[in-house]
Structure formats: C-alpha cells, structure tokens
Amino acid sequence: MIRIGIYLFFFLLAAKPIYAQIKLDAELRPRFEFRHGFQSLFPDNADPSAFISQRTRLNTGYNNEYLNFYLSVQDIRVWGDVPQLNRTDRNGFGVHQAWGELLFSPEFSLKLGRQVLNYDDQRIFGGVGWAQQARSHDVALLKYKKDKLSFHLGAAFNQDGESNLNNLLTTVNTYKSIQYTWFHHDWESISASFLFLNNGLQFIDAFNADNNETRFSQTIGTHLNGSKEKLAWLANLYYQFGNDLDNNDLSAYLLALEASYTIKSKWSLVLGAELLSGNDNGAPSNNENKAFTPFYGTNHKFNGLMDFFFVGNHADNVGLLDLYVGSVIELGEKTSLNARIHNFSAAADLSGTDSKQLGIEADFVLNYNFKRDVNVKAGYSHLFAAEGMEFLKNNFDGNTNYWGWIMVTIKPTLFQTGIDR
C-alpha cells in the first residue's frame, strides 16, 4: 500500500498543472586516502594511515513564484566505523542545509536558515566541498541583484541552545556572531567584489566570569578578476584589524595575484603568488598579532593540497609566501590533468633558523567524467620539506612525505518536475 501511495503521489504531480519546480537528487562520494605526511611531517616509528571515508547526501529543492526552499541531509562515515550488525550508526544523519528564501521582488530576497556561503574564489567564505562534512552557516541573508550588480547583507548569532540565563557560546570552532556585506559588479571583461566582515569570537575567562565577552575583528578587502582572449587573471587584497580572541591588536594582510594563459585549446598555464602576513617566531608579541586568518574559506583549495597551512592549523603563526606554477591539460573529451608546484616560505622570521624556506610541494590531480552523473578523481602529492618546515612542525626525523587518493562521486537526479505556466 505504501508503494502504491508513493506512485500515486508522483503520478498526480506529473498529471496536474504544475506551478512550481521540485527536484530530488542524491550524492554518494566514497574516497580512499593513503597518508604518509599529510598536514604535518611524518614521524619516525609510525605507520602510514589508509582509510575510506564516505559522504552520502539527499537533497530536495522547491521553487515557486515567491519562495525557494532547500533541504540537504547527509551521513558522513569511515568504512568500518560502524559494526556490520549495528543497531544505530555512529554519527547518524545530519542537516547540511535547510533554508527558505522569500522572493519579495525580482531584485530583493531574504534567505533564512542553514546554508552554504560561497563568495568569489572562496578565500574568506567557502563551502569546503573537499571535506566530506563540508561547511554551512546558520545565517540570515538579505540579497539584492539587478543586471550586473549584486549586494548581500548577512548576519548570524550563535548559541549552545535555549537558555534563560547567560549568552555564552561554548561550541568550539565556530563564531559567536558575524555581520558582513558583499558587493559585486560585472563589466565586459572584468569583475570586482568588495567584502566587509565583522567577526565575533566568544572569550570565556575560566577564573572571572565578569571578563566573558565577544571579541571582534574586522576583515575588509576586494577580489578582482578579468579575462581577455587567452589571458585570465585574479587578484585578492584583504586587511584585518580589531582584536583577536586573546585581545591582541590585530593588523594583518593578504595579497594574491594569479594569471592563466591558454597556450593551446587543451592546454593552459597558471602562475601565481600569495602572501599572508605572520608573526616573528610564530606567536603574537607586545599585544600585537600580525598573522592573517582566512576564517571561513575553502583553505584546501589554496597553498597545496596536503593541507600544511590554514586547514585547522598554522593559525597566528609565521604566515606564508606561496609561489606556484601549474598547468591544466585536457587529455580527451572526458579526461584532464591538473598539475601544480608550490614553493613555500615563511612571511616572518622563523624561530630556530635563519632560513625562511619551508619546502616545495607537487600536486597532481587526474579528473575523469565517466558519465554525466558519475565522476572519478585521483591525486598524488609530494612534499620536499626544507629546514624551515622542520622547525615549524618541530619534526627533524627527515622522512619522506606524500599523499595519494582516489574518489568517486555519483550524483543522480531522482525526480524532477518542470514549470508549467
């Protein structure tokens, strides 16, 4: 009876006049990884790590004249972390996105709920799609778009839960509150964005509750990109000020410039540099913090795929100068190879050595589109660590550091209706 009811429901949706669009799709993404020096230098007397993680998602979208609605639930697991004869899963399903967008006019809308924030090249706000769990925010977002101009005004306020007393947030790795604005404009061959972020972090004094407060820093900057014929380029310029969580005065910056040139129709060359300021000897001093933090960006995308920098690490440290060259080669209609070499050095003085050189990393990613909804990627990365990296990571064992992976992404559309007006 249940199956007949489901069939009847979809039959009625397809048979009657439709004034809305409904889409149901899914994602299955298992990934095998072999880690021998991932995120940090490989130590002596240790075995490398090998595992298979998996993301499973079910997504539902609904759109009509005045409303967009989206729900995405996901299960994140490592193969084997749940027994075969299990009563309950270890983690269970979680809500990745759950938002509604009210369409007041063709230009204005208000988007409320848990949602992904992706802006520009994802350096400050990004969805962190590489991580199986990814990143999403509980936020209210006012949006305006007309012609080639876009404006967003977002705000969030986080709590541990409902309470009659206090406003302390004890959840780690999240902010107490944020407010931000984002402007974007497109011209014929260039586009520009402006971002201002007011970022509030919860400070809790374990000895004196009177000192508990939200401490705010501000990030302001611009993202530019353009193209002309075979040449494309992008630039980032951001500055941070205010106070960090330890109440140090913050004065930090990020500068980046990248250019890509299409040599042939199936071969392009990439050349770029990124500088993130840092603190001498790897720590704030004299109540001043000079280290830039790309707070909520997709940091795996930048500074090497082995995640030695700014992926849950390297905060308030010596900063980074990343000089890189790369190439994208189309090997066929369905296959491409992306190769990139990074030269890393510290932006500030490094304690223990006069050298700022950290090392060289080579990344290779092979992409194969098996079918429209099935993709296969494989990668290999190798880090040639310099003396500075050994001091930075406090590891002088001198082992080889490399990482390999293969990932299959299956994203079928299960059901979809069109719009009939």
Coordinates of C-alpha atoms in Angstrom, one line a residue:
M1 CA 0.0 0.0 0.0
I2 CA 2.8 2.4 0.8
R3 CA 4.4 1.8 -2.5
I4 CA 1.1 2.4 -4.4
G5 CA 0.7 5.6 -2.5
I6 CA 4.1 6.9 -3.5
Y7 CA 3.5 6.0 -7.1
L8 CA 0.1 7.8 -7.0
F9 CA 1.7 10.9 -5.4
F10 CA 4.2 11.3 -8.2
F11 CA 1.6 10.5 -10.8
L12 CA -0.6 13.3 -9.6
L13 CA 2.3 15.7 -9.5
A14 CA 3.1 14.8 -13.1
A15 CA -0.6 14.8 -14.3
K16 CA -1.9 18.1 -12.8
P17 CA -0.8 21.6 -13.9
I18 CA 2.4 22.5 -12.1
Y19 CA 3.2 26.0 -10.9
A20 CA 6.3 25.1 -9.1
Q21 CA 9.5 23.2 -9.6
I22 CA 10.6 20.2 -7.4
K23 CA 13.9 18.4 -7.6
L24 CA 15.1 15.5 -5.7
D25 CA 18.7 14.4 -6.1
A26 CA 21.4 12.4 -4.2
E27 CA 25.1 12.1 -3.8
L28 CA 27.3 9.2 -2.9
R29 CA 31.1 10.0 -2.6
P30 CA 33.5 7.4 -1.2
R31 CA 37.2 8.4 -1.1
F32 CA 40.2 6.3 -0.4
E33 CA 43.3 8.0 1.1
F34 CA 46.8 6.9 1.9
R35 CA 48.6 9.4 4.2
H36 CA 52.3 9.5 4.8
G37 CA 52.9 13.0 6.0
F38 CA 49.5 14.8 5.5
Q39 CA 49.1 18.2 7.3
S40 CA 52.3 17.6 9.2
L41 CA 55.7 15.9 8.7
F42 CA 55.7 12.1 9.1
P43 CA 57.4 11.0 12.3
D44 CA 59.7 8.1 13.0
N45 CA 58.3 4.8 14.4
A46 CA 54.8 5.4 12.9
D47 CA 52.8 3.6 10.3
P48 CA 51.1 5.5 7.5
S49 CA 47.3 5.8 7.5
A50 CA 44.9 4.3 5.0
F51 CA 41.1 4.6 5.1
I52 CA 37.9 5.1 3.0
S53 CA 35.6 7.9 4.0
Q54 CA 32.2 8.4 2.5
R55 CA 29.6 11.2 2.1
T56 CA 26.0 10.4 1.4
R57 CA 23.5 13.2 0.7
L58 CA 19.9 13.5 -0.1
N59 CA 18.8 16.9 -1.5
T60 CA 15.4 18.4 -2.1
G61 CA 14.7 21.7 -3.7
Y62 CA 11.3 23.5 -4.2
N63 CA 10.8 26.8 -6.2
N64 CA 7.7 28.8 -7.0
E65 CA 6.9 32.5 -7.7
Y66 CA 7.6 33.7 -4.2
L67 CA 9.7 31.0 -2.5
N68 CA 12.8 28.9 -2.8
F69 CA 13.3 26.1 -0.4
Y70 CA 16.2 23.7 0.0
L71 CA 16.9 20.7 2.3
S72 CA 20.1 18.7 2.3
V73 CA 20.7 15.9 4.8
Q74 CA 23.9 13.9 4.9
D75 CA 25.7 10.9 6.5
I76 CA 29.4 11.1 7.0
R77 CA 31.3 7.9 7.9
V78 CA 34.6 6.0 7.5
W79 CA 34.1 2.5 6.2
G80 CA 34.3 0.2 9.2
D81 CA 33.5 2.7 12.0
V82 CA 30.0 1.0 12.3
P83 CA 29.8 -2.7 13.0
Q84 CA 28.1 -4.9 10.4
L85 CA 25.4 -5.9 12.9
N86 CA 24.7 -2.4 14.1
R87 CA 21.7 -1.1 16.0
T88 CA 22.5 2.5 15.3
D89 CA 25.1 4.4 13.2
R90 CA 28.0 6.1 14.9
N91 CA 27.1 9.6 13.7
G92 CA 23.7 9.4 12.0
F93 CA 22.2 11.8 9.5
G94 CA 22.8 15.5 10.0
V95 CA 21.4 18.6 8.3
H96 CA 23.9 20.1 6.0
Q97 CA 21.5 22.8 4.6
A98 CA 17.9 23.8 5.4
W99 CA 16.9 27.2 4.2
G100 CA 14.0 29.1 2.8
E101 CA 14.3 32.2 0.5
L102 CA 11.4 34.6 0.3
L103 CA 11.3 36.4 -3.0
F104 CA 9.9 39.9 -2.4
S105 CA 10.6 41.1 -5.9
P106 CA 12.8 40.2 -8.9
E107 CA 15.6 42.1 -7.2
F108 CA 15.1 41.5 -3.4
S109 CA 15.0 38.3 -1.4
L110 CA 15.6 37.1 2.2
K111 CA 17.3 33.8 2.7
L112 CA 17.0 32.2 6.2
G113 CA 18.4 29.1 7.7
R114 CA 21.4 26.8 7.4
Q115 CA 23.2 27.5 4.2
V116 CA 26.5 27.4 2.3
L117 CA 28.3 30.8 1.9
N118 CA 30.4 30.9 -1.2
Y119 CA 31.9 34.2 -2.3
D120 CA 34.3 34.9 -5.2
D121 CA 37.2 32.4 -5.1
Q122 CA 36.2 31.1 -1.6
R123 CA 39.2 32.6 0.1
I124 CA 37.2 34.2 3.0
F125 CA 33.9 32.4 2.7
G126 CA 33.7 28.9 1.1
G127 CA 31.7 25.7 1.2
V128 CA 34.8 23.5 1.9
G129 CA 33.5 20.9 -0.5
W130 CA 36.6 18.7 -0.3
A131 CA 35.8 17.9 3.3
Q132 CA 33.2 15.2 3.5
Q133 CA 31.1 17.1 6.0
A134 CA 31.7 20.5 4.2
R135 CA 30.8 23.8 5.9
S136 CA 27.5 25.6 6.3
H137 CA 26.2 28.5 8.4
D138 CA 23.1 29.4 10.3
V139 CA 22.5 32.9 8.9
A140 CA 20.0 35.5 7.7
L141 CA 20.9 36.8 4.3
L142 CA 19.3 39.8 2.5
K143 CA 20.1 39.7 -1.2
Y144 CA 19.8 42.3 -4.0
K145 CA 20.5 41.6 -7.6
K146 CA 19.8 43.8 -10.7
D147 CA 21.5 43.5 -14.0
K148 CA 25.3 43.1 -13.2
L149 CA 25.2 44.4 -9.7
S150 CA 24.8 42.1 -6.6
F151 CA 24.6 43.1 -2.9
H152 CA 24.4 40.7 0.1
L153 CA 23.9 41.7 3.8
G154 CA 24.4 38.7 6.2
A155 CA 24.1 38.2 9.9
A156 CA 24.4 35.3 12.4
F157 CA 24.1 34.9 16.1
N158 CA 25.0 31.5 17.7
Q159 CA 24.1 29.9 21.0
D160 CA 24.6 26.4 22.5
G161 CA 20.9 26.1 22.9
E162 CA 17.8 27.6 24.5
S163 CA 18.5 29.1 28.0
N164 CA 17.0 31.5 30.5
L165 CA 20.4 32.8 31.6
N166 CA 23.7 33.9 30.1
N167 CA 24.7 34.2 26.4
L168 CA 27.9 32.2 26.4
L169 CA 28.8 30.0 23.4
T170 CA 30.9 27.0 24.4
T171 CA 30.8 25.3 21.0
V172 CA 34.3 25.1 19.6
N173 CA 35.4 26.1 16.0
T174 CA 32.5 28.5 15.5
Y175 CA 31.8 32.2 15.9
K176 CA 29.5 33.9 18.4
S177 CA 28.2 36.3 15.8
I178 CA 29.1 37.7 12.4
Q179 CA 27.8 40.5 10.2
Y180 CA 29.1 41.1 6.7
T181 CA 28.4 42.9 3.4
W182 CA 29.4 41.8 -0.1
F183 CA 29.2 43.9 -3.3
H184 CA 29.8 42.5 -6.7
H185 CA 29.8 44.1 -10.2
D186 CA 30.4 42.7 -13.6
W187 CA 31.7 44.7 -16.5
E188 CA 32.6 43.5 -20.0
S189 CA 36.0 41.9 -19.3
I190 CA 36.4 42.5 -15.6
S191 CA 34.5 41.9 -12.3
A192 CA 35.1 43.3 -8.8
S193 CA 33.9 42.3 -5.4
F194 CA 34.1 44.1 -2.0
L195 CA 33.8 42.3 1.3
F196 CA 33.5 43.6 4.9
L197 CA 33.3 41.0 7.7
N198 CA 32.8 41.8 11.4
N199 CA 33.8 38.6 13.1
G200 CA 32.9 38.0 16.8
L201 CA 34.5 35.2 18.8
Q202 CA 33.4 34.1 22.3
F203 CA 36.0 34.7 25.0
I204 CA 35.4 32.8 28.3
D205 CA 37.5 33.5 31.4
A206 CA 37.7 30.3 33.5
F207 CA 38.6 32.4 36.6
N208 CA 36.5 35.5 36.3
A209 CA 33.1 35.4 34.6
D210 CA 33.0 39.2 34.5
N211 CA 35.6 39.1 31.8
N212 CA 33.5 36.9 29.5
E213 CA 32.8 38.8 26.2
T214 CA 32.6 38.7 22.5
R215 CA 35.8 40.0 20.8
F216 CA 35.5 41.4 17.3
S217 CA 37.9 41.6 14.4
Q218 CA 37.2 43.2 11.0
T219 CA 38.3 42.0 7.6
I220 CA 38.0 44.3 4.6
G221 CA 39.1 43.7 1.1
T222 CA 38.5 43.2 -2.6
H223 CA 38.6 40.4 -5.2
L224 CA 39.2 41.2 -8.8
N225 CA 39.2 39.0 -11.9
G226 CA 39.2 39.5 -15.6
S227 CA 40.0 37.9 -18.9
K228 CA 40.9 39.0 -22.4
E229 CA 41.3 36.5 -25.2
K230 CA 43.7 33.8 -23.9
L231 CA 44.7 35.5 -20.7
A232 CA 42.8 35.4 -17.4
W233 CA 43.8 36.8 -14.1
L234 CA 42.6 37.3 -10.5
A235 CA 43.8 39.4 -7.5
N236 CA 43.0 39.5 -3.8
L237 CA 43.7 42.2 -1.3
Y238 CA 42.4 41.9 2.3
Y239 CA 43.3 43.6 5.6
Q240 CA 42.4 42.5 9.1
F241 CA 42.2 44.7 12.2
G242 CA 40.4 44.8 15.5
N243 CA 41.1 42.2 18.2
D244 CA 41.8 38.5 18.2
L245 CA 40.4 36.0 20.7
D246 CA 43.3 36.8 23.2
N247 CA 42.6 40.5 22.9
N248 CA 45.8 41.3 20.9
D249 CA 45.6 44.2 18.5
L250 CA 45.2 42.7 15.0
S251 CA 47.0 44.1 12.0
A252 CA 47.4 41.6 9.1
Y253 CA 47.0 41.4 5.4
L254 CA 46.7 39.0 2.4
L255 CA 47.9 39.8 -1.1
A256 CA 47.4 37.4 -4.1
L257 CA 47.8 37.6 -7.8
E258 CA 47.3 34.8 -10.3
A259 CA 47.4 34.6 -14.1
S260 CA 46.4 31.8 -16.5
Y261 CA 47.2 31.7 -20.2
T262 CA 45.7 29.3 -22.7
I263 CA 48.6 28.1 -24.8
K264 CA 46.5 25.8 -26.9
S265 CA 42.8 24.9 -26.8
K266 CA 43.5 22.0 -24.5
W267 CA 46.5 23.3 -22.5
S268 CA 46.7 26.2 -20.1
L269 CA 49.5 27.5 -17.9
V270 CA 48.9 29.1 -14.4
L271 CA 51.4 31.3 -12.5
G272 CA 50.6 32.9 -9.1
A273 CA 51.7 34.2 -5.7
E274 CA 50.0 34.6 -2.4
L275 CA 51.4 36.4 0.7
L276 CA 49.7 36.1 4.1
S277 CA 51.4 38.1 6.8
G278 CA 52.6 36.5 10.0
N279 CA 54.3 36.9 13.4
D280 CA 58.0 36.7 14.0
N281 CA 58.9 33.5 15.8
G282 CA 55.4 32.1 15.3
A283 CA 53.5 33.9 18.0
P284 CA 51.9 37.4 18.7
S285 CA 54.1 39.7 20.8
N286 CA 53.8 43.0 22.5
N287 CA 50.0 42.6 22.4
E288 CA 50.1 42.7 18.6
N289 CA 49.0 39.9 16.2
K290 CA 50.3 40.3 12.6
A291 CA 49.0 36.9 11.3
F292 CA 46.3 36.9 8.7
T293 CA 43.5 34.3 9.1
P294 CA 41.3 33.2 6.2
F295 CA 38.5 32.5 8.6
Y296 CA 35.8 30.5 6.7
G297 CA 37.3 29.9 3.3
T298 CA 37.9 26.7 1.4
N299 CA 41.5 26.6 2.5
H300 CA 42.2 23.2 1.0
K301 CA 41.9 24.9 -2.4
F302 CA 44.9 27.1 -1.6
N303 CA 48.6 26.6 -0.6
G304 CA 49.0 23.0 -1.6
L305 CA 46.6 20.0 -1.4
M306 CA 48.4 18.4 1.5
D307 CA 46.9 21.0 3.9
F308 CA 50.0 22.0 5.8
F309 CA 48.7 25.6 6.1
F310 CA 45.4 27.1 7.4
V311 CA 43.4 23.9 7.4
G312 CA 42.9 23.6 11.1
N313 CA 46.5 24.6 11.6
H314 CA 49.1 27.4 11.2
A315 CA 46.9 30.0 13.0
D316 CA 48.7 33.1 14.4
N317 CA 52.0 31.7 13.1
V318 CA 54.7 33.0 10.8
G319 CA 52.4 33.5 7.8
L320 CA 53.2 32.2 4.3
L321 CA 54.6 33.2 1.0
D322 CA 53.3 30.8 -1.7
L323 CA 54.8 31.0 -5.2
Y324 CA 53.3 28.5 -7.6
V325 CA 53.2 27.4 -11.2
G326 CA 50.7 24.9 -12.7
S327 CA 49.1 23.6 -15.8
V328 CA 45.8 22.1 -16.9
I329 CA 45.9 19.7 -19.7
E330 CA 42.8 18.1 -21.4
L331 CA 43.8 14.5 -22.3
G332 CA 40.5 13.8 -24.0
E333 CA 36.8 14.7 -24.1
K334 CA 36.3 13.3 -20.6
T335 CA 39.8 13.4 -19.0
S336 CA 42.0 16.2 -17.7
L337 CA 45.2 16.5 -15.7
N338 CA 45.8 19.4 -13.2
A339 CA 49.4 19.8 -12.0
R340 CA 50.8 22.4 -9.7
I341 CA 54.1 23.1 -7.9
H342 CA 54.3 25.3 -4.8
N343 CA 57.3 26.9 -3.2
F344 CA 56.6 27.7 0.4
S345 CA 58.4 30.1 2.7
A346 CA 57.6 31.9 5.9
A347 CA 56.4 35.5 5.7
A348 CA 58.0 36.4 9.1
D349 CA 61.2 35.3 10.9
L350 CA 61.2 31.7 12.0
S351 CA 62.4 30.7 15.4
G352 CA 65.4 28.4 15.4
T353 CA 66.7 29.1 11.9
D354 CA 67.8 32.0 9.8
S355 CA 66.1 30.4 6.7
K356 CA 62.5 31.1 5.8
Q357 CA 62.3 28.4 3.2
L358 CA 59.7 25.8 4.2
G359 CA 59.7 23.4 1.2
I360 CA 58.3 22.6 -2.2
E361 CA 55.1 20.6 -2.9
A362 CA 54.0 19.0 -6.1
D363 CA 50.3 18.2 -6.6
F364 CA 48.7 16.1 -9.4
V365 CA 45.0 15.5 -9.9
L366 CA 43.5 13.4 -12.7
N367 CA 39.9 14.0 -13.5
Y368 CA 37.6 11.6 -15.5
N369 CA 33.9 12.2 -16.3
F370 CA 32.7 8.7 -16.7
K371 CA 29.1 9.7 -17.2
R372 CA 27.0 12.9 -16.7
D373 CA 26.4 12.0 -13.1
V374 CA 29.5 9.9 -12.3
N375 CA 32.9 11.4 -11.8
V376 CA 36.3 9.9 -10.8
K377 CA 39.2 11.8 -9.5
A378 CA 42.6 10.6 -8.4
G379 CA 45.5 12.6 -6.9
Y380 CA 49.1 12.3 -5.7
S381 CA 51.0 14.9 -3.7
H382 CA 54.7 15.0 -2.6
L383 CA 56.3 17.5 -0.2
F384 CA 60.0 18.1 -0.2
A385 CA 60.5 19.7 3.2
A386 CA 63.1 22.2 3.9
E387 CA 64.9 23.0 7.2
G388 CA 62.3 25.7 8.0
M389 CA 59.5 23.2 7.8
E390 CA 61.2 21.0 10.4
F391 CA 61.5 23.9 12.8
L392 CA 57.9 25.0 12.1
K393 CA 56.5 21.5 12.7
N394 CA 59.1 20.6 15.3
N395 CA 59.9 17.4 13.5
F396 CA 63.5 16.6 12.5
D397 CA 63.1 13.0 11.5
G398 CA 63.7 13.6 7.8
N399 CA 61.1 11.2 6.5
T400 CA 59.5 11.3 3.0
N401 CA 56.1 13.0 3.0
Y402 CA 53.5 12.1 0.4
W403 CA 49.7 11.5 0.0
G404 CA 47.6 9.7 -2.5
W405 CA 43.8 9.4 -3.0
I406 CA 41.0 8.3 -5.4
M407 CA 37.4 9.5 -5.2
V408 CA 34.2 8.5 -7.0
T409 CA 31.3 10.9 -7.0
I410 CA 27.8 9.7 -8.0
K411 CA 25.1 12.4 -8.2
P412 CA 21.9 11.1 -9.8
T413 CA 18.7 13.1 -10.2
L414 CA 16.0 11.0 -8.7
F415 CA 13.0 13.1 -9.5
Q416 CA 12.3 16.5 -11.1
T417 CA 9.3 18.4 -12.3
G418 CA 9.2 21.3 -14.8
I419 CA 7.4 24.6 -14.6
D420 CA 4.1 24.8 -16.4
R421 CA 2.6 28.3 -16.7

